[in-house]
Each structure stands twice: as C-alpha cells, then as structure tokens.
Amino acid sequence: MQHKPFNTAARRQIGLTLIESMVAMAIAAVATGTVLPGFQQALERRHLDGAAAQLHTDVQLARSLAVAQNRTLRVSYKTGSFGSCYIVHSGSANDCSCGAGGIPVCSNGARTFRSVHFEPTGAVQLRSNVASMVLDPTKGTVSPTGTLRVMGRDGRAVHAVVNVMGRMRMCTPSARLTGYPAC
C-alpha cells in the first residue's frame, strides 16, 4: 500500500473566511435596515385597521343587544392617564368607567357587556366627540350621534361616524391612509 504525501496546496478550502462572513453580515444588515421601517408602518396600519373594525363590530353588537334584550344600552368613551377605552353597558352615562389596567368598573347595578382598553403608550388611541351614546331598544336608534376617532402613533386616523340609525361610516382625514374614503 502506497501513501501519498500530504499536500496542502492541492486540498480544497471548505467554509468561509472571516472577510467573506463580514461582507455577508454587512449585506444582511443593510437589507434589514431598509425593510424594517416599511414593516413597522405595515404593523401600525394593521393595529389601526383592527381597532377600527373592532369598534365598528362592538357598536353594532351594542345596537343588536339593545333590541334583542329590549333594554336601553350605552356605549361610553373614556380618555385619561390610563389611556382610552369604550364600554358597552347598561345604566346611565356615568355608571361605568375604566379602572386600573383597563378593567371596567360599574356602579348602581349597571352591567358591562363589552369593553376595550387602549394602553396610553399603545399603537392605537381612541377619541370621541361624545362621552356616551344611548341605544334605544324599540327604535334601534342612537343618540347623540358622534364621531369616534381611532388614531395611530404616526398620526394616521380612521373616523367612525355614527348616524342616528346606529350605522357607521368609516373614513379618514389623512390622504396617507389608503383604503378608506376621505372625510
């Protein structure tokens, strides 16, 4: 049996050199840096769309519950240091509010049917031009009418305009937010 001498020059190099690895990491960092801002905007847009859709669904739920249970219900909107929230509840306008951690607190026998809380540092905040809307069980109407604004951190917003029949029209005041008609 013959042994061949060990020849390092003839042997193929396997793997990457340190310089090749650094070049690959630099390319990956540049690609990530260009994609990340677009991803962040898309994520904030999804938060905004989701919150607006949930608000629309919950106001319609409140209207349906009022008619189905033949009882006057309210949707109350609160804003403060705790963030913002809305509560579907029975009772009068001030019977329910958002407590610590967004947990609804009711008094005078009022009952909460649904509540949603938005953290003060969260991706979305809620503002309303009315404190509370009453849902009439016999007519299915809402009074007073109002505009609910779901706003993202980047300034984009979706407005939910509630008419007297309890129907909502979604629109945006910003030209930067596609998919919604202009308000």
PDB file of N, CA and C in Angstrom, residues 103-183:
ATOM      1  N   ILE A 103     -59.708  47.657  33.274  1.00  0.00           N
ATOM      2  CA  ILE A 103     -60.818  46.827  33.732  1.00  0.00           C
ATOM      3  C   ILE A 103     -62.016  47.727  34.014  1.00  0.00           C
ATOM      4  N   PRO A 104     -63.183  47.424  33.407  1.00  0.00           N
ATOM      5  CA  PRO A 104     -64.346  48.286  33.622  1.00  0.00           C
ATOM      6  C   PRO A 104     -64.876  48.171  35.050  1.00  0.00           C
ATOM      7  N   VAL A 105     -65.247  49.324  35.590  1.00  0.00           N
ATOM      8  CA  VAL A 105     -65.809  49.396  36.934  1.00  0.00           C
ATOM      9  C   VAL A 105     -67.182  50.036  36.811  1.00  0.00           C
ATOM     10  N   CYS A 106     -68.215  49.326  37.279  1.00  0.00           N
ATOM     11  CA  CYS A 106     -69.593  49.830  37.186  1.00  0.00           C
ATOM     12  C   CYS A 106     -70.201  49.974  38.573  1.00  0.00           C
ATOM     13  N   SER A 107     -71.142  50.890  38.685  1.00  0.00           N
ATOM     14  CA  SER A 107     -71.861  51.115  39.942  1.00  0.00           C
ATOM     15  C   SER A 107     -73.354  51.191  39.651  1.00  0.00           C
ATOM     16  N   ASN A 108     -74.148  51.317  40.700  1.00  0.00           N
ATOM     17  CA  ASN A 108     -75.600  51.480  40.611  1.00  0.00           C
ATOM     18  C   ASN A 108     -76.281  50.353  39.829  1.00  0.00           C
ATOM     19  N   GLY A 109     -75.739  49.150  39.923  1.00  0.00           N
ATOM     20  CA  GLY A 109     -76.350  47.998  39.271  1.00  0.00           C
ATOM     21  C   GLY A 109     -76.133  47.916  37.774  1.00  0.00           C
ATOM     22  N   ALA A 110     -75.299  48.766  37.225  1.00  0.00           N
ATOM     23  CA  ALA A 110     -75.009  48.720  35.782  1.00  0.00           C
ATOM     24  C   ALA A 110     -74.193  47.471  35.468  1.00  0.00           C
ATOM     25  N   ARG A 111     -74.360  46.975  34.256  1.00  0.00           N
ATOM     26  CA  ARG A 111     -73.679  45.744  33.833  1.00  0.00           C
ATOM     27  C   ARG A 111     -72.862  46.024  32.568  1.00  0.00           C
ATOM     28  N   THR A 112     -71.644  45.499  32.545  1.00  0.00           N
ATOM     29  CA  THR A 112     -70.783  45.632  31.364  1.00  0.00           C
ATOM     30  C   THR A 112     -71.034  44.462  30.421  1.00  0.00           C
ATOM     31  N   PHE A 113     -71.226  44.762  29.132  1.00  0.00           N
ATOM     32  CA  PHE A 113     -71.395  43.725  28.118  1.00  0.00           C
ATOM     33  C   PHE A 113     -70.128  43.538  27.303  1.00  0.00           C
ATOM     34  N   ARG A 114     -69.376  44.617  27.134  1.00  0.00           N
ATOM     35  CA  ARG A 114     -68.139  44.545  26.363  1.00  0.00           C
ATOM     36  C   ARG A 114     -67.325  45.774  26.697  1.00  0.00           C
ATOM     37  N   SER A 115     -66.006  45.603  26.776  1.00  0.00           N
ATOM     38  CA  SER A 115     -65.128  46.753  26.967  1.00  0.00           C
ATOM     39  C   SER A 115     -63.806  46.504  26.256  1.00  0.00           C
ATOM     40  N   VAL A 116     -63.239  47.574  25.752  1.00  0.00           N
ATOM     41  CA  VAL A 116     -61.938  47.516  25.080  1.00  0.00           C
ATOM     42  C   VAL A 116     -61.099  48.659  25.619  1.00  0.00           C
ATOM     43  N   HIS A 117     -59.863  48.325  25.977  1.00  0.00           N
ATOM     44  CA  HIS A 117     -58.942  49.295  26.556  1.00  0.00           C
ATOM     45  C   HIS A 117     -57.737  49.469  25.644  1.00  0.00           C
ATOM     46  N   PHE A 118     -57.286  50.708  25.480  1.00  0.00           N
ATOM     47  CA  PHE A 118     -56.097  51.027  24.705  1.00  0.00           C
ATOM     48  C   PHE A 118     -55.072  51.644  25.654  1.00  0.00           C
ATOM     49  N   GLU A 119     -53.923  51.014  25.785  1.00  0.00           N
ATOM     50  CA  GLU A 119     -52.855  51.491  26.677  1.00  0.00           C
ATOM     51  C   GLU A 119     -52.397  52.895  26.261  1.00  0.00           C
ATOM     52  N   PRO A 120     -51.953  53.724  27.224  1.00  0.00           N
ATOM     53  CA  PRO A 120     -51.520  55.084  26.870  1.00  0.00           C
ATOM     54  C   PRO A 120     -50.300  55.105  25.946  1.00  0.00           C
ATOM     55  N   THR A 121     -49.486  54.074  25.979  1.00  0.00           N
ATOM     56  CA  THR A 121     -48.309  54.008  25.115  1.00  0.00           C
ATOM     57  C   THR A 121     -48.507  53.012  23.977  1.00  0.00           C
ATOM     58  N   GLY A 122     -49.739  52.566  23.775  1.00  0.00           N
ATOM     59  CA  GLY A 122     -50.029  51.579  22.744  1.00  0.00           C
ATOM     60  C   GLY A 122     -50.012  52.151  21.345  1.00  0.00           C
ATOM     61  N   ALA A 123     -50.192  51.266  20.389  1.00  0.00           N
ATOM     62  CA  ALA A 123     -50.145  51.648  18.978  1.00  0.00           C
ATOM     63  C   ALA A 123     -51.364  52.454  18.553  1.00  0.00           C
ATOM     64  N   VAL A 124     -52.454  52.364  19.315  1.00  0.00           N
ATOM     65  CA  VAL A 124     -53.714  52.996  18.918  1.00  0.00           C
ATOM     66  C   VAL A 124     -54.341  53.695  20.126  1.00  0.00           C
ATOM     67  N   GLN A 125     -54.964  54.833  19.868  1.00  0.00           N
ATOM     68  CA  GLN A 125     -55.744  55.544  20.885  1.00  0.00           C
ATOM     69  C   GLN A 125     -57.123  55.856  20.315  1.00  0.00           C
ATOM     70  N   LEU A 126     -58.082  56.041  21.201  1.00  0.00           N
ATOM     71  CA  LEU A 126     -59.457  56.337  20.808  1.00  0.00           C
ATOM     72  C   LEU A 126     -59.853  57.694  21.366  1.00  0.00           C
ATOM     73  N   ARG A 127     -60.471  58.504  20.538  1.00  0.00           N
ATOM     74  CA  ARG A 127     -61.034  59.792  20.966  1.00  0.00           C
ATOM     75  C   ARG A 127     -62.449  59.869  20.422  1.00  0.00           C
ATOM     76  N   SER A 128     -63.304  60.567  21.155  1.00  0.00           N
ATOM     77  CA  SER A 128     -64.692  60.702  20.744  1.00  0.00           C
ATOM     78  C   SER A 128     -65.166  62.120  21.022  1.00  0.00           C
ATOM     79  N   ASN A 129     -66.076  62.605  20.187  1.00  0.00           N
ATOM     80  CA  ASN A 129     -66.634  63.930  20.441  1.00  0.00           C
ATOM     81  C   ASN A 129     -67.869  63.861  21.331  1.00  0.00           C
ATOM     82  N   VAL A 130     -68.242  62.656  21.760  1.00  0.00           N
ATOM     83  CA  VAL A 130     -69.335  62.471  22.722  1.00  0.00           C
ATOM     84  C   VAL A 130     -68.836  61.551  23.832  1.00  0.00           C
ATOM     85  N   ALA A 131     -69.366  61.742  25.039  1.00  0.00           N
ATOM     86  CA  ALA A 131     -68.951  60.900  26.168  1.00  0.00           C
ATOM     87  C   ALA A 131     -69.667  59.559  26.164  1.00  0.00           C
ATOM     88  N   SER A 132     -70.900  59.554  25.652  1.00  0.00           N
ATOM     89  CA  SER A 132     -71.706  58.340  25.712  1.00  0.00           C
ATOM     90  C   SER A 132     -72.786  58.396  24.637  1.00  0.00           C
ATOM     91  N   MET A 133     -73.140  57.231  24.108  1.00  0.00           N
ATOM     92  CA  MET A 133     -74.228  57.129  23.133  1.00  0.00           C
ATOM     93  C   MET A 133     -75.274  56.172  23.696  1.00  0.00           C
ATOM     94  N   VAL A 134     -76.532  56.570  23.606  1.00  0.00           N
ATOM     95  CA  VAL A 134     -77.640  55.742  24.084  1.00  0.00           C
ATOM     96  C   VAL A 134     -78.226  54.978  22.899  1.00  0.00           C
ATOM     97  N   LEU A 135     -78.419  53.675  23.094  1.00  0.00           N
ATOM     98  CA  LEU A 135     -79.001  52.818  22.054  1.00  0.00           C
ATOM     99  C   LEU A 135     -80.427  52.475  22.474  1.00  0.00           C
ATOM    100  N   ASP A 136     -81.381  52.972  21.722  1.00  0.00           N
ATOM    101  CA  ASP A 136     -82.798  52.774  22.027  1.00  0.00           C
ATOM    102  C   ASP A 136     -83.237  51.373  21.587  1.00  0.00           C
ATOM    103  N   PRO A 137     -83.873  50.599  22.489  1.00  0.00           N
ATOM    104  CA  PRO A 137     -84.237  49.229  22.143  1.00  0.00           C
ATOM    105  C   PRO A 137     -85.456  49.107  21.225  1.00  0.00           C
ATOM    106  N   THR A 138     -86.368  50.063  21.259  1.00  0.00           N
ATOM    107  CA  THR A 138     -87.582  49.932  20.454  1.00  0.00           C
ATOM    108  C   THR A 138     -87.396  50.440  19.027  1.00  0.00           C
ATOM    109  N   LYS A 139     -86.591  51.475  18.859  1.00  0.00           N
ATOM    110  CA  LYS A 139     -86.380  52.045  17.533  1.00  0.00           C
ATOM    111  C   LYS A 139     -85.046  51.638  16.910  1.00  0.00           C
ATOM    112  N   GLY A 140     -84.114  51.162  17.735  1.00  0.00           N
ATOM    113  CA  GLY A 140     -82.788  50.817  17.242  1.00  0.00           C
ATOM    114  C   GLY A 140     -81.946  52.028  16.891  1.00  0.00           C
ATOM    115  N   THR A 141     -82.296  53.175  17.461  1.00  0.00           N
ATOM    116  CA  THR A 141     -81.582  54.414  17.139  1.00  0.00           C
ATOM    117  C   THR A 141     -80.488  54.711  18.156  1.00  0.00           C
ATOM    118  N   VAL A 142     -79.634  55.645  17.782  1.00  0.00           N
ATOM    119  CA  VAL A 142     -78.526  56.076  18.634  1.00  0.00           C
ATOM    120  C   VAL A 142     -78.629  57.581  18.828  1.00  0.00           C
ATOM    121  N   SER A 143     -78.444  58.007  20.078  1.00  0.00           N
ATOM    122  CA  SER A 143     -78.397  59.446  20.326  1.00  0.00           C
ATOM    123  C   SER A 143     -77.428  59.709  21.473  1.00  0.00           C
ATOM    124  N   PRO A 144     -76.658  60.731  21.425  1.00  0.00           N
ATOM    125  CA  PRO A 144     -76.451  61.585  20.268  1.00  0.00           C
ATOM    126  C   PRO A 144     -75.587  60.871  19.234  1.00  0.00           C
ATOM    127  N   THR A 145     -75.600  61.375  18.043  1.00  0.00           N
ATOM    128  CA  THR A 145     -74.697  60.853  17.026  1.00  0.00           C
ATOM    129  C   THR A 145     -73.300  61.364  17.346  1.00  0.00           C
ATOM    130  N   GLY A 146     -72.297  60.747  16.768  1.00  0.00           N
ATOM    131  CA  GLY A 146     -70.943  61.187  17.097  1.00  0.00           C
ATOM    132  C   GLY A 146     -69.908  60.692  16.118  1.00  0.00           C
ATOM    133  N   THR A 147     -68.704  61.192  16.302  1.00  0.00           N
ATOM    134  CA  THR A 147     -67.553  60.756  15.527  1.00  0.00           C
ATOM    135  C   THR A 147     -66.525  60.184  16.485  1.00  0.00           C
ATOM    136  N   LEU A 148     -66.146  58.951  16.224  1.00  0.00           N
ATOM    137  CA  LEU A 148     -65.149  58.257  17.024  1.00  0.00           C
ATOM    138  C   LEU A 148     -63.866  58.208  16.204  1.00  0.00           C
ATOM    139  N   ARG A 149     -62.776  58.641  16.792  1.00  0.00           N
ATOM    140  CA  ARG A 149     -61.511  58.700  16.068  1.00  0.00           C
ATOM    141  C   ARG A 149     -60.542  57.655  16.625  1.00  0.00           C
ATOM    142  N   VAL A 150     -60.133  56.730  15.787  1.00  0.00           N
ATOM    143  CA  VAL A 150     -59.106  55.747  16.137  1.00  0.00           C
ATOM    144  C   VAL A 150     -57.820  56.262  15.519  1.00  0.00           C
ATOM    145  N   MET A 151     -56.817  56.556  16.368  1.00  0.00           N
ATOM    146  CA  MET A 151     -55.602  57.223  15.894  1.00  0.00           C
ATOM    147  C   MET A 151     -54.370  56.380  16.180  1.00  0.00           C
ATOM    148  N   GLY A 152     -53.486  56.319  15.198  1.00  0.00           N
ATOM    149  CA  GLY A 152     -52.213  55.624  15.350  1.00  0.00           C
ATOM    150  C   GLY A 152     -51.137  56.574  15.840  1.00  0.00           C
ATOM    151  N   ARG A 153     -50.019  56.002  16.264  1.00  0.00           N
ATOM    152  CA  ARG A 153     -48.894  56.811  16.752  1.00  0.00           C
ATOM    153  C   ARG A 153     -48.310  57.710  15.679  1.00  0.00           C
ATOM    154  N   ASP A 154     -48.430  57.289  14.427  1.00  0.00           N
ATOM    155  CA  ASP A 154     -47.824  58.053  13.334  1.00  0.00           C
ATOM    156  C   ASP A 154     -48.729  59.159  12.806  1.00  0.00           C
ATOM    157  N   GLY A 155     -49.873  59.404  13.460  1.00  0.00           N
ATOM    158  CA  GLY A 155     -50.764  60.493  13.067  1.00  0.00           C
ATOM    159  C   GLY A 155     -51.889  60.080  12.140  1.00  0.00           C
ATOM    160  N   ARG A 156     -51.819  58.878  11.592  1.00  0.00           N
ATOM    161  CA  ARG A 156     -52.912  58.429  10.728  1.00  0.00           C
ATOM    162  C   ARG A 156     -54.124  58.107  11.607  1.00  0.00           C
ATOM    163  N   ALA A 157     -55.324  58.284  11.029  1.00  0.00           N
ATOM    164  CA  ALA A 157     -56.537  58.074  11.809  1.00  0.00           C
ATOM    165  C   ALA A 157     -57.661  57.540  10.929  1.00  0.00           C
ATOM    166  N   VAL A 158     -58.547  56.794  11.574  1.00  0.00           N
ATOM    167  CA  VAL A 158     -59.786  56.344  10.947  1.00  0.00           C
ATOM    168  C   VAL A 158     -60.914  56.924  11.786  1.00  0.00           C
ATOM    169  N   HIS A 159     -61.852  57.605  11.128  1.00  0.00           N
ATOM    170  CA  HIS A 159     -63.016  58.153  11.822  1.00  0.00           C
ATOM    171  C   HIS A 159     -64.211  57.234  11.581  1.00  0.00           C
ATOM    172  N   ALA A 160     -64.912  56.936  12.654  1.00  0.00           N
ATOM    173  CA  ALA A 160     -66.150  56.169  12.564  1.00  0.00           C
ATOM    174  C   ALA A 160     -67.282  57.137  12.895  1.00  0.00           C
ATOM    175  N   VAL A 161     -68.054  57.489  11.892  1.00  0.00           N
ATOM    176  CA  VAL A 161     -69.141  58.451  12.061  1.00  0.00           C
ATOM    177  C   VAL A 161     -70.429  57.652  12.262  1.00  0.00           C
ATOM    178  N   VAL A 162     -71.040  57.810  13.441  1.00  0.00           N
ATOM    179  CA  VAL A 162     -72.243  57.062  13.795  1.00  0.00           C
ATOM    180  C   VAL A 162     -73.451  57.952  13.554  1.00  0.00           C
ATOM    181  N   ASN A 163     -74.404  57.462  12.729  1.00  0.00           N
ATOM    182  CA  ASN A 163     -75.603  58.258  12.467  1.00  0.00           C
ATOM    183  C   ASN A 163     -76.728  57.858  13.430  1.00  0.00           C
ATOM    184  N   VAL A 164     -77.853  58.521  13.328  1.00  0.00           N
ATOM    185  CA  VAL A 164     -78.963  58.317  14.258  1.00  0.00           C
ATOM    186  C   VAL A 164     -79.536  56.896  14.174  1.00  0.00           C
ATOM    187  N   MET A 165     -79.379  56.237  13.031  1.00  0.00           N
ATOM    188  CA  MET A 165     -79.866  54.866  12.879  1.00  0.00           C
ATOM    189  C   MET A 165     -78.871  53.836  13.409  1.00  0.00           C
ATOM    190  N   GLY A 166     -77.752  54.289  13.949  1.00  0.00           N
ATOM    191  CA  GLY A 166     -76.763  53.385  14.513  1.00  0.00           C
ATOM    192  C   GLY A 166     -75.808  52.806  13.497  1.00  0.00           C
ATOM    193  N   ARG A 167     -75.883  53.295  12.288  1.00  0.00           N
ATOM    194  CA  ARG A 167     -74.965  52.817  11.256  1.00  0.00           C
ATOM    195  C   ARG A 167     -73.683  53.645  11.291  1.00  0.00           C
ATOM    196  N   MET A 168     -72.587  52.982  10.941  1.00  0.00           N
ATOM    197  CA  MET A 168     -71.288  53.658  10.970  1.00  0.00           C
ATOM    198  C   MET A 168     -70.728  53.793   9.572  1.00  0.00           C
ATOM    199  N   ARG A 169     -70.132  54.936   9.343  1.00  0.00           N
ATOM    200  CA  ARG A 169     -69.414  55.193   8.101  1.00  0.00           C
ATOM    201  C   ARG A 169     -67.966  55.419   8.476  1.00  0.00           C
ATOM    202  N   MET A 170     -67.059  54.646   7.870  1.00  0.00           N
ATOM    203  CA  MET A 170     -65.637  54.772   8.165  1.00  0.00           C
ATOM    204  C   MET A 170     -64.989  55.652   7.097  1.00  0.00           C
ATOM    205  N   CYS A 171     -64.146  56.578   7.529  1.00  0.00           N
ATOM    206  CA  CYS A 171     -63.438  57.455   6.602  1.00  0.00           C
ATOM    207  C   CYS A 171     -62.127  57.889   7.252  1.00  0.00           C
ATOM    208  N   THR A 172     -61.298  58.569   6.472  1.00  0.00           N
ATOM    209  CA  THR A 172     -60.025  59.050   7.009  1.00  0.00           C
ATOM    210  C   THR A 172     -59.809  60.520   6.634  1.00  0.00           C
ATOM    211  N   PRO A 173     -59.272  61.304   7.553  1.00  0.00           N
ATOM    212  CA  PRO A 173     -58.937  62.696   7.226  1.00  0.00           C
ATOM    213  C   PRO A 173     -57.565  62.806   6.555  1.00  0.00           C
ATOM    214  N   SER A 174     -56.832  61.701   6.522  1.00  0.00           N
ATOM    215  CA  SER A 174     -55.469  61.723   6.004  1.00  0.00           C
ATOM    216  C   SER A 174     -55.377  61.098   4.621  1.00  0.00           C
ATOM    217  N   ALA A 175     -54.709  61.782   3.720  1.00  0.00           N
ATOM    218  CA  ALA A 175     -54.511  61.232   2.374  1.00  0.00           C
ATOM    219  C   ALA A 175     -53.503  60.088   2.393  1.00  0.00           C
ATOM    220  N   ARG A 176     -52.718  59.981   3.497  1.00  0.00           N
ATOM    221  CA  ARG A 176     -51.709  58.936   3.592  1.00  0.00           C
ATOM    222  C   ARG A 176     -52.305  57.570   3.896  1.00  0.00           C
ATOM    223  N   LEU A 177     -53.562  57.516   4.265  1.00  0.00           N
ATOM    224  CA  LEU A 177     -54.196  56.252   4.652  1.00  0.00           C
ATOM    225  C   LEU A 177     -55.127  55.787   3.544  1.00  0.00           C
ATOM    226  N   THR A 178     -54.664  54.867   2.741  1.00  0.00           N
ATOM    227  CA  THR A 178     -55.459  54.373   1.636  1.00  0.00           C
ATOM    228  C   THR A 178     -56.422  53.304   2.107  1.00  0.00           C
ATOM    229  N   GLY A 179     -57.463  53.087   1.321  1.00  0.00           N
ATOM    230  CA  GLY A 179     -58.436  52.058   1.648  1.00  0.00           C
ATOM    231  C   GLY A 179     -59.695  52.594   2.308  1.00  0.00           C
ATOM    232  N   TYR A 180     -59.687  53.839   2.693  1.00  0.00           N
ATOM    233  CA  TYR A 180     -60.847  54.485   3.299  1.00  0.00           C
ATOM    234  C   TYR A 180     -61.163  55.731   2.487  1.00  0.00           C
ATOM    235  N   PRO A 181     -62.459  56.070   2.340  1.00  0.00           N
ATOM    236  CA  PRO A 181     -62.769  57.323   1.660  1.00  0.00           C
ATOM    237  C   PRO A 181     -62.371  58.512   2.535  1.00  0.00           C
ATOM    238  N   ALA A 182     -62.192  59.654   1.906  1.00  0.00           N
ATOM    239  CA  ALA A 182     -61.832  60.871   2.644  1.00  0.00           C
ATOM    240  C   ALA A 182     -63.050  61.380   3.408  1.00  0.00           C
ATOM    241  N   CYS A 183     -62.786  61.927   4.580  1.00  0.00           N
ATOM    242  CA  CYS A 183     -63.875  62.504   5.398  1.00  0.00           C
ATOM    243  C   CYS A 183     -64.178  63.904   4.921  1.00  0.00           C
TER     244      CYS A 183
END
